[in-house]
mmCIF file of C-alpha atoms (C1' of nucleotides) in Angstrom:
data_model
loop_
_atom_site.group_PDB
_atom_site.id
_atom_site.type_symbol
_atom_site.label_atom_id
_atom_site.label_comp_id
_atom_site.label_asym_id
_atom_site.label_seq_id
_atom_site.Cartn_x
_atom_site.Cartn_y
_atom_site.Cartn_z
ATOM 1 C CA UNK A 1 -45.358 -45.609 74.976
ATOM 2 C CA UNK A 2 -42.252 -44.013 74.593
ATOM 3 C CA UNK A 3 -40.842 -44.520 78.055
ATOM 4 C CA UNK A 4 -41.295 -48.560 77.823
ATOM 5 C CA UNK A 5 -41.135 -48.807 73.580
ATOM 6 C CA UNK A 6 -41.223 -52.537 74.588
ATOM 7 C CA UNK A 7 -44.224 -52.990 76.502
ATOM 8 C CA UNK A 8 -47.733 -53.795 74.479
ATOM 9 C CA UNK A 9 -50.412 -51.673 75.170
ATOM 10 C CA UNK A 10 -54.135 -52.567 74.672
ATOM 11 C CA UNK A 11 -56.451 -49.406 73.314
ATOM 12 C CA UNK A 12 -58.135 -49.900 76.814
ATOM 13 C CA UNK A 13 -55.218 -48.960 78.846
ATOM 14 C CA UNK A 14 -53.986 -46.252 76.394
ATOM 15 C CA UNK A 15 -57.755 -44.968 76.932
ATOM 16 C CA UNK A 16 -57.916 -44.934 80.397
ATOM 17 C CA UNK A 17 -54.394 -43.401 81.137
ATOM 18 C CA UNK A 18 -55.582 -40.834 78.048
ATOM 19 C CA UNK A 19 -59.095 -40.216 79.973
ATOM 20 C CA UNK A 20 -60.498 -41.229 76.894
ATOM 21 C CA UNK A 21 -62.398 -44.185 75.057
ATOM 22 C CA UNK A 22 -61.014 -47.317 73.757
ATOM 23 C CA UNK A 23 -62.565 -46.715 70.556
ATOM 24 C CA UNK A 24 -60.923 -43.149 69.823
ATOM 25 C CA UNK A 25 -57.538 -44.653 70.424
ATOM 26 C CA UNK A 26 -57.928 -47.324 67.831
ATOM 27 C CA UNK A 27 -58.784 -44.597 65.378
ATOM 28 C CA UNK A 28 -55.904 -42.714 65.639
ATOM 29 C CA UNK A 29 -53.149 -45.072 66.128
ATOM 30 C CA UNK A 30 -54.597 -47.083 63.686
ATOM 31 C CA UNK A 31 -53.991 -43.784 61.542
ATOM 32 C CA UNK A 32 -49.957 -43.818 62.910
ATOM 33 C CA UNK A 33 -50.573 -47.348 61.935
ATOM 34 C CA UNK A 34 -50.800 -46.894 58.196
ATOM 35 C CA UNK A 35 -47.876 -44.330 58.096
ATOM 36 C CA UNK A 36 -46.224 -47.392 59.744
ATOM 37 C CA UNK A 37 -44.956 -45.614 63.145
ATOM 38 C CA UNK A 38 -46.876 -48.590 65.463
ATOM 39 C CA UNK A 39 -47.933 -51.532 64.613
ATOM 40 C CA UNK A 40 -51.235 -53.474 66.195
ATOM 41 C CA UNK A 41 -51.851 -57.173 67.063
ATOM 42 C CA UNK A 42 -55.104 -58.816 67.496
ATOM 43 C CA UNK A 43 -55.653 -61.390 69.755
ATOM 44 C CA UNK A 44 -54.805 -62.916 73.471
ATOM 45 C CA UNK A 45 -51.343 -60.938 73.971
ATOM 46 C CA UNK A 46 -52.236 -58.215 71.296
ATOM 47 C CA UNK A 47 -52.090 -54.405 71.487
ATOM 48 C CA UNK A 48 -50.175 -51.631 69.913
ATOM 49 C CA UNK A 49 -46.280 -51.117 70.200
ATOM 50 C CA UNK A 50 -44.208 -48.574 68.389
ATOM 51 C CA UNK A 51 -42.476 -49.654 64.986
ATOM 52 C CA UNK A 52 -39.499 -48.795 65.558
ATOM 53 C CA UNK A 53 -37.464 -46.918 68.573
ATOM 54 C CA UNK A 54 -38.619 -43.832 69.983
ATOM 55 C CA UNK A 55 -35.152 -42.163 68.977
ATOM 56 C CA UNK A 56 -36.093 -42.815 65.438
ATOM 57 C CA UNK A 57 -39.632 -41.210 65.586
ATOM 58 C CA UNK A 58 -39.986 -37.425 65.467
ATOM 59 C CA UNK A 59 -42.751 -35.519 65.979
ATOM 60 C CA UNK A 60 -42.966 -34.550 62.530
ATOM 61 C CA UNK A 61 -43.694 -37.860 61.844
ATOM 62 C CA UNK A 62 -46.852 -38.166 63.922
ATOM 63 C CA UNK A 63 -48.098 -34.398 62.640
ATOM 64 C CA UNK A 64 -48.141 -35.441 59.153
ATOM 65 C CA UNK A 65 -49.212 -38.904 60.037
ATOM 66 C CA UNK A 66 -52.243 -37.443 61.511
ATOM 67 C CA UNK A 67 -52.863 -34.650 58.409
ATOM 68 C CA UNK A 68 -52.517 -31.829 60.616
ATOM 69 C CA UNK A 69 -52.069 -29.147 58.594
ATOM 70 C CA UNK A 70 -52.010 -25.075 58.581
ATOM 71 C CA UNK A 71 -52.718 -24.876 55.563
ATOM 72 C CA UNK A 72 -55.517 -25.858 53.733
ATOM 73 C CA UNK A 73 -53.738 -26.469 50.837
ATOM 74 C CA UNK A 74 -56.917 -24.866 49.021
ATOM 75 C CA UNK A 75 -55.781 -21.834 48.151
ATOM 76 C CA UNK A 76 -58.177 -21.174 44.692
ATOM 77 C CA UNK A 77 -61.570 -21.994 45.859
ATOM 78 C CA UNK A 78 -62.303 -19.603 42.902
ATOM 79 C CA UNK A 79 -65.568 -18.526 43.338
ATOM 80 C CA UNK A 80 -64.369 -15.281 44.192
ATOM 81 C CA UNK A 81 -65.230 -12.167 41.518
ATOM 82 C CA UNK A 82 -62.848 -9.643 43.661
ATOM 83 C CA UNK A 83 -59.288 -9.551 42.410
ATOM 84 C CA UNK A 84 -58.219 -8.190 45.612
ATOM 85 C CA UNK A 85 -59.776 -10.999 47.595
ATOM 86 C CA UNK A 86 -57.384 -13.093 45.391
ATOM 87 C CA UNK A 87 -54.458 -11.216 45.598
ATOM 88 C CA UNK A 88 -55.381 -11.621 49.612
ATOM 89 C CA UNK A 89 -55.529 -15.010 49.565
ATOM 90 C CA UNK A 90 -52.668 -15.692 47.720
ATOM 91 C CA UNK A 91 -50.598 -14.001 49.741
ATOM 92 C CA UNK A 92 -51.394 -15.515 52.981
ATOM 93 C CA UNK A 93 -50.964 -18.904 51.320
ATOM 94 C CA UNK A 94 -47.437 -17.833 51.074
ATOM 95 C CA UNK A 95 -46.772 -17.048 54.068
ATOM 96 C CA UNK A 96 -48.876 -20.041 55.695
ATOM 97 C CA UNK A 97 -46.794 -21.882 53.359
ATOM 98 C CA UNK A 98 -43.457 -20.697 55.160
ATOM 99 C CA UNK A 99 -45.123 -21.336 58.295
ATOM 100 C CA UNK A 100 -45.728 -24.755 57.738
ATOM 101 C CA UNK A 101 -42.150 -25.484 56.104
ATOM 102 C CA UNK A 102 -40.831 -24.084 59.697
ATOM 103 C CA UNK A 103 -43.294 -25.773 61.632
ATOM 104 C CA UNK A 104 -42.260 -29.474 60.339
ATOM 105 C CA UNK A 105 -39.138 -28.686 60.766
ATOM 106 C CA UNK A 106 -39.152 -27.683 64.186
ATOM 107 C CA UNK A 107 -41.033 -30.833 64.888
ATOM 108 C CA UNK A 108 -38.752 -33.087 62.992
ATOM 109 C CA UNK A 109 -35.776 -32.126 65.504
ATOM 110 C CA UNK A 110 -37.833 -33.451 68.232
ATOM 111 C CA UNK A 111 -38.061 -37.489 68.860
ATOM 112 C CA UNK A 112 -40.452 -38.812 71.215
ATOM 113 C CA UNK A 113 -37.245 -40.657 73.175
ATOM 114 C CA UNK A 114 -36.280 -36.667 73.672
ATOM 115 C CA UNK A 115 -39.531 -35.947 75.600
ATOM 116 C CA UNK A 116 -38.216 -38.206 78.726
ATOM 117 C CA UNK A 117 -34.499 -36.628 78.164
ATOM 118 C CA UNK A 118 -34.503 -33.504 81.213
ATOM 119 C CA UNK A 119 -31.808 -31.901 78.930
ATOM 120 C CA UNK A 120 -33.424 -31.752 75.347
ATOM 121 C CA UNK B 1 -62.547 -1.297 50.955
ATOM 122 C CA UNK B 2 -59.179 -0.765 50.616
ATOM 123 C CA UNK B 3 -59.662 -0.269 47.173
ATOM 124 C CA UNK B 4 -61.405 3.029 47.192
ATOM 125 C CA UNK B 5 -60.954 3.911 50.823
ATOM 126 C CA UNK B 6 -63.402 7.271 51.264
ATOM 127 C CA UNK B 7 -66.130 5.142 50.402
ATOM 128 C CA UNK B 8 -68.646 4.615 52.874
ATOM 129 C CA UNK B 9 -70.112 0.914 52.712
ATOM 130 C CA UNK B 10 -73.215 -0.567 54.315
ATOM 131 C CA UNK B 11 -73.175 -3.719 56.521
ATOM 132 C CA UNK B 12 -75.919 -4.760 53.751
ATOM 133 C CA UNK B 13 -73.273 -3.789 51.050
ATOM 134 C CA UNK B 14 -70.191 -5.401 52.036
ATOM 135 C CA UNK B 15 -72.122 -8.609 52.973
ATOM 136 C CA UNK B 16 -73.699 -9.232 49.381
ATOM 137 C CA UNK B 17 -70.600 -8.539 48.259
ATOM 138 C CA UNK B 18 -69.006 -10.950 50.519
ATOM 139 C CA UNK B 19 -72.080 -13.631 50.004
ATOM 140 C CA UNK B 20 -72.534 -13.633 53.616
ATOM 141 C CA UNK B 21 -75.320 -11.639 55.675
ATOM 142 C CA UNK B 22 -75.258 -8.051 57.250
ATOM 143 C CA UNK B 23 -75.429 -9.141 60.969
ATOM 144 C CA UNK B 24 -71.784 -11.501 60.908
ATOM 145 C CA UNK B 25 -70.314 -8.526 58.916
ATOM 146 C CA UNK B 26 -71.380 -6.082 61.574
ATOM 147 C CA UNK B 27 -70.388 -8.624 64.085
ATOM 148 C CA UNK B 28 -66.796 -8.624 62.730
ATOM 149 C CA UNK B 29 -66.348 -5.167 61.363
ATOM 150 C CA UNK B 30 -67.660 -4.053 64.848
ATOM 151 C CA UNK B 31 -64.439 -6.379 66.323
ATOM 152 C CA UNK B 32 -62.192 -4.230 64.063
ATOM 153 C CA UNK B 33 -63.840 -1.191 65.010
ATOM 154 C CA UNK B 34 -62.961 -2.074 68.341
ATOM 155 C CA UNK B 35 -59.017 -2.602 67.351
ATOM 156 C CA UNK B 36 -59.356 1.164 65.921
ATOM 157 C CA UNK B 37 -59.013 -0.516 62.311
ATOM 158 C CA UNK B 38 -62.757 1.055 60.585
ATOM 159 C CA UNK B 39 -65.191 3.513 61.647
ATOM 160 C CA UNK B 40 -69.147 3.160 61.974
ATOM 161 C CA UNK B 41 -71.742 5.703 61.368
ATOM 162 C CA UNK B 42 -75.370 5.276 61.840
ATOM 163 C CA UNK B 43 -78.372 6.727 60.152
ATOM 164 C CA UNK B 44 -78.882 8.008 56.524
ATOM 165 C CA UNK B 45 -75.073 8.001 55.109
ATOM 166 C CA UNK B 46 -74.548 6.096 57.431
ATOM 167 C CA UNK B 47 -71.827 2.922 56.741
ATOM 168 C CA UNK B 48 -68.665 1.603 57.196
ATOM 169 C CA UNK B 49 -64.984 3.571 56.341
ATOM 170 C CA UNK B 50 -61.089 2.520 56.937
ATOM 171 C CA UNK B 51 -59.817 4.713 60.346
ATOM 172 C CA UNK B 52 -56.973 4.839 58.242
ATOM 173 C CA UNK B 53 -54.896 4.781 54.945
ATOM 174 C CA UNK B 54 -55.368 1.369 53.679
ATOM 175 C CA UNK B 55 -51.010 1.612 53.706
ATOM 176 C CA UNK B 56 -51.064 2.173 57.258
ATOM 177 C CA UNK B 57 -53.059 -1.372 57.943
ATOM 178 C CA UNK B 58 -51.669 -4.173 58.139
ATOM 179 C CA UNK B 59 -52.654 -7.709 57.859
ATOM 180 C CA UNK B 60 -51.086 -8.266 61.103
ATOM 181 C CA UNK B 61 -53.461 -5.792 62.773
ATOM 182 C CA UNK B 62 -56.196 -7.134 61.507
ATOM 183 C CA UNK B 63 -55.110 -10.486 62.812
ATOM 184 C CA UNK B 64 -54.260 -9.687 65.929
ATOM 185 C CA UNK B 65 -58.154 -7.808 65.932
ATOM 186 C CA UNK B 66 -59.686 -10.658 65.380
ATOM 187 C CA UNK B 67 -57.643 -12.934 67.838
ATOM 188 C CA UNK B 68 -56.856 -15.156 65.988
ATOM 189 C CA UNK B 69 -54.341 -17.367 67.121
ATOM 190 C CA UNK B 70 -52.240 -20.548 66.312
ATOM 191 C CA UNK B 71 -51.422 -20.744 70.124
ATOM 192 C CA UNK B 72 -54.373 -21.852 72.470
ATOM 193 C CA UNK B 73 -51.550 -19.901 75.146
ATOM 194 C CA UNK B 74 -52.997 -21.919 77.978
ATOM 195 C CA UNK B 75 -49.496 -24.308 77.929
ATOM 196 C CA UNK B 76 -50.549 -26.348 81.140
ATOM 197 C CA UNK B 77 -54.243 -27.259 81.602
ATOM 198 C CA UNK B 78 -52.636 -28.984 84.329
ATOM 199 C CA UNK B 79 -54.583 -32.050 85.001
ATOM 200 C CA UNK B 80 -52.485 -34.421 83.555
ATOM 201 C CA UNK B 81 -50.412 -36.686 85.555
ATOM 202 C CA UNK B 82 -48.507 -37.491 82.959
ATOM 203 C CA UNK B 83 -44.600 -36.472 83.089
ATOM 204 C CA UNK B 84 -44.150 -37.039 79.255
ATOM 205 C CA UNK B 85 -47.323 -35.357 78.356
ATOM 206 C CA UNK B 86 -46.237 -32.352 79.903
ATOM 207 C CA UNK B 87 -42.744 -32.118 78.592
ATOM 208 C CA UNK B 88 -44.536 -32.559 74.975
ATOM 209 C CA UNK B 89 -46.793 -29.444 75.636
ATOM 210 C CA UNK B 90 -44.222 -27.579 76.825
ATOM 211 C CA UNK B 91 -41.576 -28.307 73.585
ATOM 212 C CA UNK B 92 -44.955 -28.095 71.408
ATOM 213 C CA UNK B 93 -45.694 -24.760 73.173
ATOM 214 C CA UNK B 94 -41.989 -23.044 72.682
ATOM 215 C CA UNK B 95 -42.404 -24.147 68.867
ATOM 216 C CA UNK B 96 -45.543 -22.868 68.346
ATOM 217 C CA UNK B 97 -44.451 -19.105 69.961
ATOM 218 C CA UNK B 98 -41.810 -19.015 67.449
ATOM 219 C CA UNK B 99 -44.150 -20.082 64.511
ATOM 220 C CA UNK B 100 -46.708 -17.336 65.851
ATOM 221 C CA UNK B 101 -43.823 -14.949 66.073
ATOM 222 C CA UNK B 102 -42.810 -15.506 62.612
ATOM 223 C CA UNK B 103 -46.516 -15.255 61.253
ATOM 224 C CA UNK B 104 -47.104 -12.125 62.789
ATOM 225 C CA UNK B 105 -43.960 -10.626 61.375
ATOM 226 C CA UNK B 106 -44.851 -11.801 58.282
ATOM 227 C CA UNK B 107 -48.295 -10.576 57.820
ATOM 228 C CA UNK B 108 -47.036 -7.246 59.582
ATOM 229 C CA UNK B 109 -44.781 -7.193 56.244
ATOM 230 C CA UNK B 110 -48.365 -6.502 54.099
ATOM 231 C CA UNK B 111 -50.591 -3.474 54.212
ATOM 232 C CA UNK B 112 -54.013 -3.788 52.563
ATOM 233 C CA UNK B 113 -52.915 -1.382 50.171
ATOM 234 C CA UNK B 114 -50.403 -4.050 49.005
ATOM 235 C CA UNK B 115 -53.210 -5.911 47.998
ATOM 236 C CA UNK B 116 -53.718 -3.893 44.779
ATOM 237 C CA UNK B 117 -50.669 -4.035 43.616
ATOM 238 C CA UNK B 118 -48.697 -6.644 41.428
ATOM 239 C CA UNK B 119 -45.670 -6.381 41.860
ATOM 240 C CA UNK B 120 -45.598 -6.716 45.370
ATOM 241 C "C1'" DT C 1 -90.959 12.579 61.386
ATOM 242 C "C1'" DA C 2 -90.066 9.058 58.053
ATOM 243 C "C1'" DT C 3 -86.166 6.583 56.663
ATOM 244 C "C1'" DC C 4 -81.845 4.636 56.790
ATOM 245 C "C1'" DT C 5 -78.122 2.359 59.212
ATOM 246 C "C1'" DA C 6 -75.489 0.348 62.942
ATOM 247 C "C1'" DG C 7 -75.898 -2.418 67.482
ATOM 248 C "C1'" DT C 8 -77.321 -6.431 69.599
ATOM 249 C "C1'" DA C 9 -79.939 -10.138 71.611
ATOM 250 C "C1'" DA C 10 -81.846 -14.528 70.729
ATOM 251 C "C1'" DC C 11 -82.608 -18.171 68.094
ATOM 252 C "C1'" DT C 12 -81.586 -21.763 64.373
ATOM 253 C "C1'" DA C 13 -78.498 -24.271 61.081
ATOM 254 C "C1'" DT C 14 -74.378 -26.332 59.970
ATOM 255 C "C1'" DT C 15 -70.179 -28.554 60.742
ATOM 256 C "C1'" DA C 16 -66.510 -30.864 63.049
ATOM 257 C "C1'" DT C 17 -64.955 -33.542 66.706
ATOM 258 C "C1'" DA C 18 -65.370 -36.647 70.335
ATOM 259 C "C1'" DG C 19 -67.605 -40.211 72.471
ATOM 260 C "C1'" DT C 20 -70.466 -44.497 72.570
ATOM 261 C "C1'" DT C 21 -72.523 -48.863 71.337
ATOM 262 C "C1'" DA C 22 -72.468 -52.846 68.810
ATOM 263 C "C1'" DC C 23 -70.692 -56.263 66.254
ATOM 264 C "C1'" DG C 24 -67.267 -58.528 63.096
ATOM 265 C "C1'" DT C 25 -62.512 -60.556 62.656
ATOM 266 C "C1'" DA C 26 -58.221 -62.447 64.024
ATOM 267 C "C1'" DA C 27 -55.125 -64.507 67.414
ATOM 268 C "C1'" DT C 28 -54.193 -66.991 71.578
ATOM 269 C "C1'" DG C 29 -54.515 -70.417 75.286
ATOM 270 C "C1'" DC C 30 -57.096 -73.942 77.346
ATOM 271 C "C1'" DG D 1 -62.858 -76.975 69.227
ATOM 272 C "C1'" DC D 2 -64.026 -73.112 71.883
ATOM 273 C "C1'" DA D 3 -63.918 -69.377 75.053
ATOM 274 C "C1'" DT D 4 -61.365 -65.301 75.586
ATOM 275 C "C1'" DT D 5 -59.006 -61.270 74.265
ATOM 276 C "C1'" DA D 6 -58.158 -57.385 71.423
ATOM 277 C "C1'" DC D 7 -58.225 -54.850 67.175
ATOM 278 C "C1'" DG D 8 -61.356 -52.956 63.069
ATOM 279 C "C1'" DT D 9 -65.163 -50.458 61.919
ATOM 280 C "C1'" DA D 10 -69.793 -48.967 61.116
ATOM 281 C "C1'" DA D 11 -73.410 -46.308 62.969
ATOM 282 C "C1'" DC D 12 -75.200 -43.531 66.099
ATOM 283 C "C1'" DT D 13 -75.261 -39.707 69.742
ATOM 284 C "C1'" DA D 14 -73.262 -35.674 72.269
ATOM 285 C "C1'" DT D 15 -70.918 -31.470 72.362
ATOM 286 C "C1'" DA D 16 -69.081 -27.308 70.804
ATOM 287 C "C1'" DA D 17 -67.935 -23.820 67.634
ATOM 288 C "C1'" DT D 18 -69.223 -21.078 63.878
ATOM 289 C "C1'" DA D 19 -72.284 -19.050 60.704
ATOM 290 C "C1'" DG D 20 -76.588 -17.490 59.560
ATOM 291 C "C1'" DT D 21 -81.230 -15.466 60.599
ATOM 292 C "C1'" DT D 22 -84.886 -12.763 62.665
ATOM 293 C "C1'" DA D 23 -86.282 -9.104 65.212
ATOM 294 C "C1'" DC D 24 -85.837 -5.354 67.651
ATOM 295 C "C1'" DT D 25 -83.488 -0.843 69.576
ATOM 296 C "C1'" DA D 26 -80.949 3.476 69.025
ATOM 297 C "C1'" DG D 27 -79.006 7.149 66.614
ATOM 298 C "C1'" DA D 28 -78.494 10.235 62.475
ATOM 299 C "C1'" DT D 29 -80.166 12.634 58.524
ATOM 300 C "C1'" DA D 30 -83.040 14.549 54.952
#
DNA sequence: TATCTAGTAACTATTATAGTTACGTAATGC
DNA sequence: GCATTACGTAACTATAATAGTTACTAGATA
């Protein structure tokens, strides 16, 4: 979608050119949907089209659209007894923590108009 | 374990402990075993025991033990036809070797030892 | 030699994800 | 108005990965 940002697309020819089904398409772009990077259309002439340009969508925005996430952001289930099995988990939260802060940012210097760019 | 280190522990121990059964903790104490991280013994005192100070292992060796990985490190399946596709799984690939890079450092940065301690 | 423990194969249970079918809703063009 | 097109979504099935379980073998020790 990025190479023609103008061009609608129906879930049934994002699914076939994904080797996928129509119906797992509409469920995640309608999830990019609500964080309002494409919009949908029903109807004759309807489909999905990005919401803005590609050079203003990173692809931070479509990891956190979609909840991907390291961490678990659970990181007190607290059933544990063992104080080192705390001290364990805390620890790696930390760090998983700095991972992810890195992670986004990486991915938020990358737009999707930069994937077609032989340079970037 | 790393708490009192010349105790030796049964599979049946360590997996009460760990409210989990005897045959997944041999399963994955056997994968450290492998990694040179614990010893095995069979038969009457038989059990479980660190290979090593509990300062001289590191989360990062257990880690890398069990294989875990962030990175799938198979960058091109290949069948995709799809130019943009594969420039996104190489950029996504290069990020997440530097992410991996920096976790690995990180958890090489903690010994299980460290666990017991506060201050660190 | 009886007992204890790891080692391991084989099976079942659970969970998450993807895929599929079916049908409702909205928009368009005739 | 009405047929057509496409999204929206519920409900179900398929697949795969992981964890858990049972059952047995092999080695070590008292």
């Amino acid at each position: 979608m990025a190479g023609d940002p103008d061009r609608v697309r129906t879930s049934a020819d994002i699914a076939a050119h994904a080797g996928t089904n129509p119906v797992v398409v509409r469920r995640v772009l309608g999830r990019l949907r609500e964080a309002g990077l494409v919009t949908s259309e029903k109807g004759h002439a309807g489909g999905w089209r990005l919401a803005r340009p590609p050079q203003q969508i990173t692809l931070a925005d479509i990891y956190l659209a979609l909840d991907e996430r390291l961490v678990d952001a659970r990181e007190e289930t607290g059933h544990s007894d063992c104080a080192l099995e705390h001290a364990l988990q805390h620890k790696v939260a930390l760090v998983l923590e700095e991972i992810e802060t890195l992670l986004t940012r990486r991915l938020s210097e990358m737009t999707i108009a930069d994937l077609g760019d032989p340079g970037a």
